[in-house]
mmCIF file of C-alpha atoms in Angstrom:
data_model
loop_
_atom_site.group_PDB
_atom_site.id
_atom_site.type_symbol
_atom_site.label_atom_id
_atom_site.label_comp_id
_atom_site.label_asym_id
_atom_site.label_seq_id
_atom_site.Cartn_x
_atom_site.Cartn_y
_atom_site.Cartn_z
ATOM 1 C CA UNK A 59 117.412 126.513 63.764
ATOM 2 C CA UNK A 60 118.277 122.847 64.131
ATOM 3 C CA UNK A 61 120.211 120.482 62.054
ATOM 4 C CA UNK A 62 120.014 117.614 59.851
ATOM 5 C CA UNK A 63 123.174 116.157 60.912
ATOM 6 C CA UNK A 64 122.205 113.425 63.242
ATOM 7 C CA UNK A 65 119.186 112.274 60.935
ATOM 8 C CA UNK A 66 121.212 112.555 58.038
ATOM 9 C CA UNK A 67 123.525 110.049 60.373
ATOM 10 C CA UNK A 68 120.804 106.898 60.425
ATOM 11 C CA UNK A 69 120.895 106.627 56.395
ATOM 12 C CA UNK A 70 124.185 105.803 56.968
ATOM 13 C CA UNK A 71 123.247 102.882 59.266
ATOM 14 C CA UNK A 72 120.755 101.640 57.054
ATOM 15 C CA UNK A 73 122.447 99.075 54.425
ATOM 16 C CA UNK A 74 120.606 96.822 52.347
ATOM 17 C CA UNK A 75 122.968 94.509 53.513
ATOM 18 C CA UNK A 76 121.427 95.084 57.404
ATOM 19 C CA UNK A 77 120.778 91.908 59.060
ATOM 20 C CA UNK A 78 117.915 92.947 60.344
ATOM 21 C CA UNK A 79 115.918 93.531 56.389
ATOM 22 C CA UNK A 80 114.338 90.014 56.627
ATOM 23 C CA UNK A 81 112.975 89.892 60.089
ATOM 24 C CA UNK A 82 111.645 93.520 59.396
ATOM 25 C CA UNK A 83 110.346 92.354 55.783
ATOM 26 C CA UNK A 84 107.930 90.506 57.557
ATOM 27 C CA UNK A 85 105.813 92.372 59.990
ATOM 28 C CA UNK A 86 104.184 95.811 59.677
ATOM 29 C CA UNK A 87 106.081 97.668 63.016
ATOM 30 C CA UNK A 88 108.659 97.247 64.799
ATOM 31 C CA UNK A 89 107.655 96.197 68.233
ATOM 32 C CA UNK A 90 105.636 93.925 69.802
ATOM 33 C CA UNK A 91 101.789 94.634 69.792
ATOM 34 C CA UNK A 92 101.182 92.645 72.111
ATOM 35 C CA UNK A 93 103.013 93.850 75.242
ATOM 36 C CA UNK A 94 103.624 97.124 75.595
ATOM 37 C CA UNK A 95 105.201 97.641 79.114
ATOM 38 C CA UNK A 96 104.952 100.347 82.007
ATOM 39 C CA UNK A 97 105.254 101.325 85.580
ATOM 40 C CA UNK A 98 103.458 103.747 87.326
ATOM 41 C CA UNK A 99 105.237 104.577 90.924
ATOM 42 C CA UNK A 100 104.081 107.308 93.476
ATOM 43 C CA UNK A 101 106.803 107.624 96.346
ATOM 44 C CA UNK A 102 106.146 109.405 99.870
ATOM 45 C CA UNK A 103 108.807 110.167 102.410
ATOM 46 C CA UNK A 104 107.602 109.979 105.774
ATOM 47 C CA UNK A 105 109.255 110.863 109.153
ATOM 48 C CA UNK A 106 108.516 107.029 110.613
ATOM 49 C CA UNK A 107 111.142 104.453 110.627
ATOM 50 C CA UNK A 108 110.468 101.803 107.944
ATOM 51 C CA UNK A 109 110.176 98.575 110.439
ATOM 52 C CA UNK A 110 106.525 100.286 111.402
ATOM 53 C CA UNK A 111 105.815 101.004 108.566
ATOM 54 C CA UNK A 112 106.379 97.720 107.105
ATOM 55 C CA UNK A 113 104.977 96.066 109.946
ATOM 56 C CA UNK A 114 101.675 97.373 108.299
ATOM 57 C CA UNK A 115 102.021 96.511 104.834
ATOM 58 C CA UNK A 116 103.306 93.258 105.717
ATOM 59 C CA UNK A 117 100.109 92.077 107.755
ATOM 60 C CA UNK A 118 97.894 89.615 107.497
ATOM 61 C CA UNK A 119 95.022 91.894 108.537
ATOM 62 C CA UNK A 120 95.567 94.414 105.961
ATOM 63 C CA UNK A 121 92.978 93.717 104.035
ATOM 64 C CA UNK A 122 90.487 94.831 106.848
ATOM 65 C CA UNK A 123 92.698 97.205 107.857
ATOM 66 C CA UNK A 124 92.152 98.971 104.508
ATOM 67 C CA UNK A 125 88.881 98.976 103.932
ATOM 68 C CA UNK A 126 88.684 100.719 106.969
ATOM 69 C CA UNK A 127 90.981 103.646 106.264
ATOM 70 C CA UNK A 128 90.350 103.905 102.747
ATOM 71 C CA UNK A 129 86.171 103.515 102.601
ATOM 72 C CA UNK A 130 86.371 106.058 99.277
ATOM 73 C CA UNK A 131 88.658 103.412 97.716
ATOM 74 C CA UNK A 132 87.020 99.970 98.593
ATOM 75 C CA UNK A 133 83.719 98.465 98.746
ATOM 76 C CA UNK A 134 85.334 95.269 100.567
ATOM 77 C CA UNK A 135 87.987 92.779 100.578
ATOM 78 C CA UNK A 136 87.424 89.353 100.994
ATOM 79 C CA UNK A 137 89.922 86.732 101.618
ATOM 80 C CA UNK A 138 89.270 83.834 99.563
ATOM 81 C CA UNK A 139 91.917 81.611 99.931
ATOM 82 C CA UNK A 140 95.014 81.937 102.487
ATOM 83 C CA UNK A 141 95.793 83.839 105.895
ATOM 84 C CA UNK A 142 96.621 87.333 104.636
ATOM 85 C CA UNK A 143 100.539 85.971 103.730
ATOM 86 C CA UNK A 144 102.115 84.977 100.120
ATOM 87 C CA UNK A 145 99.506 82.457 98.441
ATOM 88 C CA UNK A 146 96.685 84.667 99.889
ATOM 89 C CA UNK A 147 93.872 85.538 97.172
ATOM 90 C CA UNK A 148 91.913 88.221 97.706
ATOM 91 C CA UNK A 149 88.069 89.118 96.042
ATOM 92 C CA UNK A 150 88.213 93.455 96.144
ATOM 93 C CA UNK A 151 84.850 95.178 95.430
ATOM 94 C CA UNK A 152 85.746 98.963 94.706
ATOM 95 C CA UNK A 153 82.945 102.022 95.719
ATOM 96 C CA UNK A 154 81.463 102.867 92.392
ATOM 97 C CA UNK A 155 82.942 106.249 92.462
ATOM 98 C CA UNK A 156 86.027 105.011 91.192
ATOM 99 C CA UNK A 157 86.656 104.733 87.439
ATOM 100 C CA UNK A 158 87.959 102.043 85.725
ATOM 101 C CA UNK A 159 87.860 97.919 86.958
ATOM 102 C CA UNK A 160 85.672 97.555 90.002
ATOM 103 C CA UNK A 161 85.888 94.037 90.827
ATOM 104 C CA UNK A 162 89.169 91.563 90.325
ATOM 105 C CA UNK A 163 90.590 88.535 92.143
ATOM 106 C CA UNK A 164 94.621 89.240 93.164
ATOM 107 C CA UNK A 165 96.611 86.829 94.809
ATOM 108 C CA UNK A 166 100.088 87.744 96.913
ATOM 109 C CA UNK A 167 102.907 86.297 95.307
ATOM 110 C CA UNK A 168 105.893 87.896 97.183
ATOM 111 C CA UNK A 169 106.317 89.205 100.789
ATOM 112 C CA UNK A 170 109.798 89.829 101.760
ATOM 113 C CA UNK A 171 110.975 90.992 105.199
ATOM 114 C CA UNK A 172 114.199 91.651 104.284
ATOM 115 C CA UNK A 173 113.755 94.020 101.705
ATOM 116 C CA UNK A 174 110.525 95.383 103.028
ATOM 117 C CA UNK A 175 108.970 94.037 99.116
ATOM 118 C CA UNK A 176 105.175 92.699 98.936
ATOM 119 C CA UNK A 177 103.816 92.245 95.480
ATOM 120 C CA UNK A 178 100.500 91.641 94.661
ATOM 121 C CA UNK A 179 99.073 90.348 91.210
ATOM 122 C CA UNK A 180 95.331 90.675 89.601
ATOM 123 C CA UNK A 181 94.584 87.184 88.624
ATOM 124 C CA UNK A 182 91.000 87.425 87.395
ATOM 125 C CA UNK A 183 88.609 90.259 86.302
ATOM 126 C CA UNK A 184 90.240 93.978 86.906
ATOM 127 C CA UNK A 185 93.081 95.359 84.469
ATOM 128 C CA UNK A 186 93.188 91.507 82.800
ATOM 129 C CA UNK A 187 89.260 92.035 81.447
ATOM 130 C CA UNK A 188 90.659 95.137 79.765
ATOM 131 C CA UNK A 189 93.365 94.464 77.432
ATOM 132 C CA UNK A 190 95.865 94.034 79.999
ATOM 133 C CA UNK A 191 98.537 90.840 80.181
ATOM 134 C CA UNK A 192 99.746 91.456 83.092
ATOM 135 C CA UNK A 193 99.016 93.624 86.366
ATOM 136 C CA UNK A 194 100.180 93.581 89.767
ATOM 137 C CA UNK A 195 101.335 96.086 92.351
ATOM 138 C CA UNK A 196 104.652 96.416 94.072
ATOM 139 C CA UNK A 197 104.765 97.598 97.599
ATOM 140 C CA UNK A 198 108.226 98.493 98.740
ATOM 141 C CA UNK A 199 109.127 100.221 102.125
ATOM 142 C CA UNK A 200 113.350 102.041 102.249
ATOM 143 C CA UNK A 201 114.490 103.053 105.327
ATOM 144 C CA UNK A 202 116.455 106.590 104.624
ATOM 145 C CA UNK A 203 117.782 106.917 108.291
ATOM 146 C CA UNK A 204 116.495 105.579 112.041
ATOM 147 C CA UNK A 205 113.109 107.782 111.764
ATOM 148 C CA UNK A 206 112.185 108.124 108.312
ATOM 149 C CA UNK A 207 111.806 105.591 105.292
ATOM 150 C CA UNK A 208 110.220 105.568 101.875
ATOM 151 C CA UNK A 209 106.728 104.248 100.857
ATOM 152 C CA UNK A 210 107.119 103.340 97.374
ATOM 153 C CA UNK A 211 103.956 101.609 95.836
ATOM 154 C CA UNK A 212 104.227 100.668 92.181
ATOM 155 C CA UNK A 213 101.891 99.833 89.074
ATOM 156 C CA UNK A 214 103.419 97.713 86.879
ATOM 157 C CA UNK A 215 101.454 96.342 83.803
ATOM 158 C CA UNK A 216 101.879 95.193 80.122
ATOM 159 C CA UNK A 217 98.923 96.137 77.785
ATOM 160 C CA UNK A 218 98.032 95.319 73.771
ATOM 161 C CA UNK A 219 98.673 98.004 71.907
ATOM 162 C CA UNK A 220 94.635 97.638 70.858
ATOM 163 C CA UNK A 221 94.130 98.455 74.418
ATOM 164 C CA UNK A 222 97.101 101.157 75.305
ATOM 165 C CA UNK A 223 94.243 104.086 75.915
ATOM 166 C CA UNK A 224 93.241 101.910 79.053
ATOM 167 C CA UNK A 225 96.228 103.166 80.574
ATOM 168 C CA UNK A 226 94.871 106.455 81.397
ATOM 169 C CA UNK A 227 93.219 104.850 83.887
ATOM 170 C CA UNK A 228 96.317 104.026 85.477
ATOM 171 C CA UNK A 229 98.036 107.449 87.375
ATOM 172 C CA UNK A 230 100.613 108.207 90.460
ATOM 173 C CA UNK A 231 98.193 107.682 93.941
ATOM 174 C CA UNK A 232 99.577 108.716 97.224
ATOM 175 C CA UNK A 233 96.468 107.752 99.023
ATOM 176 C CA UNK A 234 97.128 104.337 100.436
ATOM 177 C CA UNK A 235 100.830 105.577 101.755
ATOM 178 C CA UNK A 236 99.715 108.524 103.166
ATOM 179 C CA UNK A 237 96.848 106.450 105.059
ATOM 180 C CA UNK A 238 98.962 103.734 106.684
ATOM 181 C CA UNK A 239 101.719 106.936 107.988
ATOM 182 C CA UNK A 240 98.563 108.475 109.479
ATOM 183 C CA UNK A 241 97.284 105.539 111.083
ATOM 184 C CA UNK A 242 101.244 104.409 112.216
ATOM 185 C CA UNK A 243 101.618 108.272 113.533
ATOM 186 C CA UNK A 244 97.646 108.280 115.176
ATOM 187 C CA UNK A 245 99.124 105.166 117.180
ATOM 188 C CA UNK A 246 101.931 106.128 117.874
ATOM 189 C CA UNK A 247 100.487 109.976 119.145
ATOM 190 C CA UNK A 248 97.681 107.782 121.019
ATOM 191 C CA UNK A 249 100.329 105.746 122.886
ATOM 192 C CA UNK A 250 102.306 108.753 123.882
ATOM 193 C CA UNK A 251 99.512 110.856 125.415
ATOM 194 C CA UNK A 252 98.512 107.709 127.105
ATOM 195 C CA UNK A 253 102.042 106.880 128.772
ATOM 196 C CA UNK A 254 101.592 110.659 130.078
ATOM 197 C CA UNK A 255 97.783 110.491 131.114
ATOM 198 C CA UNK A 256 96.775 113.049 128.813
ATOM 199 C CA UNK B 152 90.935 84.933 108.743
ATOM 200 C CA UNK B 153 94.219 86.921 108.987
ATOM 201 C CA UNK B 154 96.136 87.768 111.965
ATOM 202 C CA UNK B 155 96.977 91.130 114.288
ATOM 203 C CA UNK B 156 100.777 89.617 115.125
ATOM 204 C CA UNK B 157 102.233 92.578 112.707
ATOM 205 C CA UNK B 158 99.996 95.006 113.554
ATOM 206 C CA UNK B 159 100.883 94.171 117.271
ATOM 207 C CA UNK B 160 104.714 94.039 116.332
ATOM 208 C CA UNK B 161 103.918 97.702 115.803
ATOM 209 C CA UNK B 162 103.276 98.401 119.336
ATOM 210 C CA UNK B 163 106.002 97.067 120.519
ATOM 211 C CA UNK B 164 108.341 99.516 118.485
ATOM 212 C CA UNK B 165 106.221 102.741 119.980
ATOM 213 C CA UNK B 166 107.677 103.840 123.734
ATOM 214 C CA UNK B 167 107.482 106.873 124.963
ATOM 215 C CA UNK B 168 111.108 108.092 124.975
ATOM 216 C CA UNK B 169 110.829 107.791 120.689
ATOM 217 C CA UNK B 170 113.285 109.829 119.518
ATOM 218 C CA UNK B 171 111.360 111.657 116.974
ATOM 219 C CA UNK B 172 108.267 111.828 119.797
ATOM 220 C CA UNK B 173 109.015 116.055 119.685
ATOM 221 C CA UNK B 174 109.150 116.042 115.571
ATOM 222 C CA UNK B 175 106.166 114.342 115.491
ATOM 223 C CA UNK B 176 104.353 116.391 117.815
ATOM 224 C CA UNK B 177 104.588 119.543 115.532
ATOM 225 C CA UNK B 178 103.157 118.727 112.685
ATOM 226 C CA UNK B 179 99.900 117.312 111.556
ATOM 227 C CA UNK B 180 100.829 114.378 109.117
ATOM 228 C CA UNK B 181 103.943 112.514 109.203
ATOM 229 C CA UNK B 182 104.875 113.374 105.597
ATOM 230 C CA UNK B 183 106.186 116.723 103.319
ATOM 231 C CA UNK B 184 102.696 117.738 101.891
ATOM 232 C CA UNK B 185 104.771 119.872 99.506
ATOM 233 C CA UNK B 186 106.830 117.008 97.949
ATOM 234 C CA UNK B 187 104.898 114.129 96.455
ATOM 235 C CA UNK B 188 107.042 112.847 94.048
ATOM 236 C CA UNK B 189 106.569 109.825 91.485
ATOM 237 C CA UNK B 190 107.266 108.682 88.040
ATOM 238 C CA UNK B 191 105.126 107.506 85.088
ATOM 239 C CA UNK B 192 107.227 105.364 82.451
ATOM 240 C CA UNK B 193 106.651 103.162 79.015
ATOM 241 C CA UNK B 194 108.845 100.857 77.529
ATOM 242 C CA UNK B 195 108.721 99.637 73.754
ATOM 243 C CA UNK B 196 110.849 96.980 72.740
ATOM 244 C CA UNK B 197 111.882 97.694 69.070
ATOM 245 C CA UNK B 198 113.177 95.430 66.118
ATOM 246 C CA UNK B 199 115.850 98.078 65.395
ATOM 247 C CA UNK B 200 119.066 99.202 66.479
ATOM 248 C CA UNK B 201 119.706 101.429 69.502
ATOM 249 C CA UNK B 202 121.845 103.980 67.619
ATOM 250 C CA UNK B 203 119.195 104.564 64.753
ATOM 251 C CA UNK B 204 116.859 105.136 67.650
ATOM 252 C CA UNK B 205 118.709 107.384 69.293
ATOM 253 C CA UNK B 206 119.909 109.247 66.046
ATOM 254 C CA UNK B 207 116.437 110.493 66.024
ATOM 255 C CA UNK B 208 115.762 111.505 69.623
ATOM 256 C CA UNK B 209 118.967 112.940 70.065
ATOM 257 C CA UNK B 210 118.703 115.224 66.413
ATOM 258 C CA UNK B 211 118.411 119.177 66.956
ATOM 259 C CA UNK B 212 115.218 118.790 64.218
ATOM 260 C CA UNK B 213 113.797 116.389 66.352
ATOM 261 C CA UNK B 214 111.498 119.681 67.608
ATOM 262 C CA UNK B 215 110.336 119.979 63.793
ATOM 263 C CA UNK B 216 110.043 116.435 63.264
ATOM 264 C CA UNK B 217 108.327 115.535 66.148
ATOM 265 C CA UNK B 218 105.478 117.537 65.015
ATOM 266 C CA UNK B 219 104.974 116.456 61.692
ATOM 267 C CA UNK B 220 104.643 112.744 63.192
ATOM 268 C CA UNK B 221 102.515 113.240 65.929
ATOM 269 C CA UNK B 222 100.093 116.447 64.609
ATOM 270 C CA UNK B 223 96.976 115.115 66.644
ATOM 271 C CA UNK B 224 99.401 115.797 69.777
ATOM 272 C CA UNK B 225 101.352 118.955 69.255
ATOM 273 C CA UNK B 226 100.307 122.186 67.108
ATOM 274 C CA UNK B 227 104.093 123.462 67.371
ATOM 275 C CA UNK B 228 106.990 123.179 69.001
ATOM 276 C CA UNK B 229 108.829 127.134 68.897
ATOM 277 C CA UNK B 230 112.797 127.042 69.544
ATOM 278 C CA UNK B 231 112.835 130.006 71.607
ATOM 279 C CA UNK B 232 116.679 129.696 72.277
ATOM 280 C CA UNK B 233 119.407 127.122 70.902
ATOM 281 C CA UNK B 234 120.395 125.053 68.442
ATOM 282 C CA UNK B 235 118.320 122.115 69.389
ATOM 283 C CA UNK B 236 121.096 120.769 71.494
ATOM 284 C CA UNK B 237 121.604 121.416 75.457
ATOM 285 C CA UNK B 238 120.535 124.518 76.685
ATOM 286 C CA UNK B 239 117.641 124.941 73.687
ATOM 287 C CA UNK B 240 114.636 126.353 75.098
ATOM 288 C CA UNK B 241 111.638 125.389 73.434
ATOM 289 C CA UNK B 242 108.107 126.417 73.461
ATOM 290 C CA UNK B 243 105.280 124.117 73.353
ATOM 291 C CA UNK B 244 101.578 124.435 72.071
ATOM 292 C CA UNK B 245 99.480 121.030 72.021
ATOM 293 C CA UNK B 246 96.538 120.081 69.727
ATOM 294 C CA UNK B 247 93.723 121.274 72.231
ATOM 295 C CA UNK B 248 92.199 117.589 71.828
ATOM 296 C CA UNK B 249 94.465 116.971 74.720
ATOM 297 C CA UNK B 250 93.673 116.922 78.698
ATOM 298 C CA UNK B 251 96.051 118.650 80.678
ATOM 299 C CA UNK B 252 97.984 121.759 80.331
ATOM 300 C CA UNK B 253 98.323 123.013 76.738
ATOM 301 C CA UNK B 254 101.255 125.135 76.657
ATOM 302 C CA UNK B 255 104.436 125.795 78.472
ATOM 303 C CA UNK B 256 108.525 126.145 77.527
ATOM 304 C CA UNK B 257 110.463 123.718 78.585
ATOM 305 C CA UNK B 258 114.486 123.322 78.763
ATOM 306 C CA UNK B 259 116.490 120.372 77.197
ATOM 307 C CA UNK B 260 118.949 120.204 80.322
ATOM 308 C CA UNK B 261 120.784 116.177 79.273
ATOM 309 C CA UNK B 262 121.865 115.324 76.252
ATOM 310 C CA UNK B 263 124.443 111.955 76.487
ATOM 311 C CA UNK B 264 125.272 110.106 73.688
ATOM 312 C CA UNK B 265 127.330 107.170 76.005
ATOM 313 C CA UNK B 266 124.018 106.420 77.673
ATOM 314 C CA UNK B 267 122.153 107.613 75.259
ATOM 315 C CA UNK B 268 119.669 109.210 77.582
ATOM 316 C CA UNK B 269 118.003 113.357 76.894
ATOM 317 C CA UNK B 270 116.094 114.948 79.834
ATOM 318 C CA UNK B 271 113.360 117.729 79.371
ATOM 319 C CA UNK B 272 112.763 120.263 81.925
ATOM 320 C CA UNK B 273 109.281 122.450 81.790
ATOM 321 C CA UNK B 274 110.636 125.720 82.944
ATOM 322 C CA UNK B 275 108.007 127.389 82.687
ATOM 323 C CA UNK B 276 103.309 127.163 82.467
ATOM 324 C CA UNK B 277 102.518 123.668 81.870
ATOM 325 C CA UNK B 278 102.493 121.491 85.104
ATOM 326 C CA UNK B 279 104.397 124.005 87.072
ATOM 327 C CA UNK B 280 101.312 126.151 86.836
ATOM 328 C CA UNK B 281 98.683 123.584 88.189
ATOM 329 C CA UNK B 282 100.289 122.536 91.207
ATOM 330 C CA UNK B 283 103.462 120.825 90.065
ATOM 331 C CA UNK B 284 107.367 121.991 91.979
ATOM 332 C CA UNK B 285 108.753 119.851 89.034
ATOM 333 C CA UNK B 286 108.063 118.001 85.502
ATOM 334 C CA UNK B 287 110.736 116.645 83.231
ATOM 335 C CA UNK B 288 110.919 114.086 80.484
ATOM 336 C CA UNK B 289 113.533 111.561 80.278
ATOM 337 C CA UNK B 290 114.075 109.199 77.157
ATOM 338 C CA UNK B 291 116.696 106.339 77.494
ATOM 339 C CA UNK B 292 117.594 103.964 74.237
ATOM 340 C CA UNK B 293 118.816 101.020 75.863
ATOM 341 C CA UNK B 294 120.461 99.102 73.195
ATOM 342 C CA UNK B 295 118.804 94.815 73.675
ATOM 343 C CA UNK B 296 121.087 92.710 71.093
ATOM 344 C CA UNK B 297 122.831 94.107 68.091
ATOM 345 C CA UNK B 298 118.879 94.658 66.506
ATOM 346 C CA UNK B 299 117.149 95.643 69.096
ATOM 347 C CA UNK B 300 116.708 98.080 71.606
ATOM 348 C CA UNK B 301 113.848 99.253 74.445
ATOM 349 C CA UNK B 302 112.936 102.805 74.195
ATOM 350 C CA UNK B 303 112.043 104.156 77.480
ATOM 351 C CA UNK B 304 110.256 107.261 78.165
ATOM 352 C CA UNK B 305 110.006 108.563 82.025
ATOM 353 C CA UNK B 306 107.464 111.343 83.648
ATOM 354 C CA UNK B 307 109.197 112.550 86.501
ATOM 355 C CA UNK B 308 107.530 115.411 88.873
ATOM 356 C CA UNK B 309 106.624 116.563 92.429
ATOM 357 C CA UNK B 310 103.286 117.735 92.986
ATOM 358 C CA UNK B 311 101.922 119.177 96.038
ATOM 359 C CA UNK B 312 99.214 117.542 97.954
ATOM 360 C CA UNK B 313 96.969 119.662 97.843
ATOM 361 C CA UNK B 314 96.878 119.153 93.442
ATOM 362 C CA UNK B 315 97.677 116.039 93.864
ATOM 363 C CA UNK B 316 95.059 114.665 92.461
ATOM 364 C CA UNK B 317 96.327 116.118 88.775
ATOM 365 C CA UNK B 318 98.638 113.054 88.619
ATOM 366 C CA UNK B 319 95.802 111.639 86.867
ATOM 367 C CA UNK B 320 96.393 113.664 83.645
ATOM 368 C CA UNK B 321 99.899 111.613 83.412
ATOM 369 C CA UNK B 322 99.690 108.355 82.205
ATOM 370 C CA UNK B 323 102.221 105.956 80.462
ATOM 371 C CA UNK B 324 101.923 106.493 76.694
ATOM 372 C CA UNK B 325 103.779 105.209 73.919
ATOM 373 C CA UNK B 326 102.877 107.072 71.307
ATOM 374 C CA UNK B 327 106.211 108.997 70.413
ATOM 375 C CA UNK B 328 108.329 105.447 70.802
ATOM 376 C CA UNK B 329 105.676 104.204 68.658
ATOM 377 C CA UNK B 330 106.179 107.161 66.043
ATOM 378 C CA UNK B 331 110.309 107.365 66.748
ATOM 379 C CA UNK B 332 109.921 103.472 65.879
ATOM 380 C CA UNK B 333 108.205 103.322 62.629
ATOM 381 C CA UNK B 334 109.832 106.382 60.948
ATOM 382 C CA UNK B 335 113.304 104.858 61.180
ATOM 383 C CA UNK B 336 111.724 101.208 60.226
ATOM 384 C CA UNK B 337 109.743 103.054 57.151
ATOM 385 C CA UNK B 338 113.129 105.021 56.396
ATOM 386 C CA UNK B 339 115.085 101.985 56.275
ATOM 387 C CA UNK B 340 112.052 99.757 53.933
ATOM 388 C CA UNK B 341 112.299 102.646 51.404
ATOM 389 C CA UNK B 342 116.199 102.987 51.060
ATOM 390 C CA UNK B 343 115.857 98.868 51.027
ATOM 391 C CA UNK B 344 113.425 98.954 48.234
ATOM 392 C CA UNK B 345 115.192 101.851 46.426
ATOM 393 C CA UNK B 346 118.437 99.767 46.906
ATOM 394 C CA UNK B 347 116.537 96.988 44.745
ATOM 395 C CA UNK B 348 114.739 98.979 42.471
ATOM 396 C CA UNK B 349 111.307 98.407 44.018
#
C-alpha cells in the first residue's frame, strides 16, 4: 500500500553542500509570513452578449445601481472622490447581516474597455484592518459567442500568516453577477413587450 | 455624481429583432442555475526547491504522511484501491473539528511529473452530497529560481444555485503547503546537522 520511493528520492537532493543551507540556517520556515497569497473567483455564464453586460459593470452609476439591487449586501455607497471612473474612491457601509469587514474605503484603479477588466482595491478599513496586505476585486466580463459571455468576479488578497484564519471569511459569491444578468435581461424583456404593446 | 451614459449605451444594444429575444423568453433567469462554477486557490512561496516539493506531493505515502502532519485535519485517509499513484481511490475521514462535509472517497485522476501538477477528484459523499455536480483538488509546484518554488493549491467545483450558498465552507488555506514546506526544510536541517555531527 504505497511506497517510499519518491520520499526516499528528496534525501538524495538534500546535500550539505546545497546552496540553499545558509539562507535556510537563518529563519524558522520556509516561506514568507508575511504574504501568503490567494484568489477567490466565482464565474457565471449567462446567455447575454458581454458588451451589455459590461456596459453595466463599467458605469459610473454603479455604485447606486448596486445598492439598489443588492439591499441584503449594502448599507450604501458613497462616492467620495471621482465620477464613478478609474481614480474614483468609494466609502461602502455593508447591512449588518453580513459577517466579516463592514465598512472600508476602495478606490478604482483599472477600467479597461477592451478587455472588459475593472479592478477595484480596499484602501482603508475592510480586509486591510484585519491582517490583510492587500485586497481588491477583479471584475472581468468574456464574451463566449454573439449572445452569451462570462461574468468572472475575483478576490484576490495577500494575508500574514498570523491572520490566515480571516480567510474564511472570504468564499465563491455569485450574487452580484447573477444581479446585473437579471437586471440586463428585466430591460431587455421590458423593452421587448414594450416595442409589441404588451 | 456619476453618470447614466453606460447604462444608456445599454439601451441602445436592446431592439426588438434580438436574436436570442425567443431564448430569452423561456426561461426565468438568463443563467444555468445548475452550473455555478468557481475556484478557491493559495499560493506559498517556498525557500526550497520545486522537485523536493513535489517529491512529496507526488509520493504514493503521501496518503499516510499527510495524516501524521496534519492530525487536527484528517482522522485517516483509507486506500480503497491503488498503489497511491493514478487511479488510487482513497477514502477520507476528517477530524470532526472541521466545518463541512466529513467524509467522502475521492479519485487521484492527474499525476504529471513535467508540470508537476496532481488533481483529486471526490467521487463520491463529500461535496457531491450537499449540492455540489463537481469538487477536485489540484496542486501545482511551480519551480521560482533554482531555490525556490510557489506551491499552489486549487478548489475547483460547480455547485447548484440552489446550495450555493455552501461555497462558504471553501476557503483558501495553506495549511498542507505550510506542512509539505516545513517537513522537507526540517528533513533537510537534520541530514545538514547529521552531516556535521550536530
Amino acid at each position: 500500500m504505497g511506497n517510499n520511493k519518491a520520499l526516499m528520492a528528496i534525501g538524495a537532493h538534500l546535500s550539505p553542500h546545497d546552496h540553499s543551507k545558509h539562507q535556510l540556517a537563518t529563519q524558522s520556515v520556509p516561506y514568507d509570513e508575511k504574504k501568503l497569497h490567494a484568489e477567490v473567483w466565482s464565474e457565471l455564464v449567462v446567455e447575454l452578449p458581454a458588451d451589455e453586460i459590461w456596459a453595466v459593470y463599467s458605469s459610473h452609476d454603479l455604485p447606486r445601481l448596486i445598492v439598489e439591487l443588492l439591499p441584503q449586501r449594502f448599507d450604501k455607497i458613497d462616492i467620495v472622490e471621482g465620477d464613478g471612473g478609474v481614480g474614483t474612491i468609494m466609502y461602502c457601509v455593508l447591512n449588518p447581516a453580513n459577517s466579516g469587514p463592514q465598512t472600508w474605503k476602495e478606490k478604482i484603479i483599472k477600467m479597461d474597455d477592451k478587455t472588459r477588466t475593472k479592478v477595484v482595491r480596499q484602501i482603508e478599513g475592510g480586509y486591510l484592518g484585519i491582517g490583510f496586505h492587500m485586497y481588491e476585486h477583479i471584475f472581468t466580463i468574456t464574451p463566449k459567442d454573439a449572445n452569451s459571455c462570462i461574468i468572472r468576479m475575483t478576490a484576490s488578497f495577500d494575508v500574514d500568516d498570523n491572520s490566515a484564519s480571516n480567510a474564511s471569511l472570504i468564499s465563491a459569491n455569485w450574487s452580484m453577477g447573477k444581479a446585473i444578468a437579471n437586471y440586463v435581461f428585466q430591460n431587455k424583456a421590458n423593452k421587448h413587450n414594450n416595442a409589441h404593446g404588451n
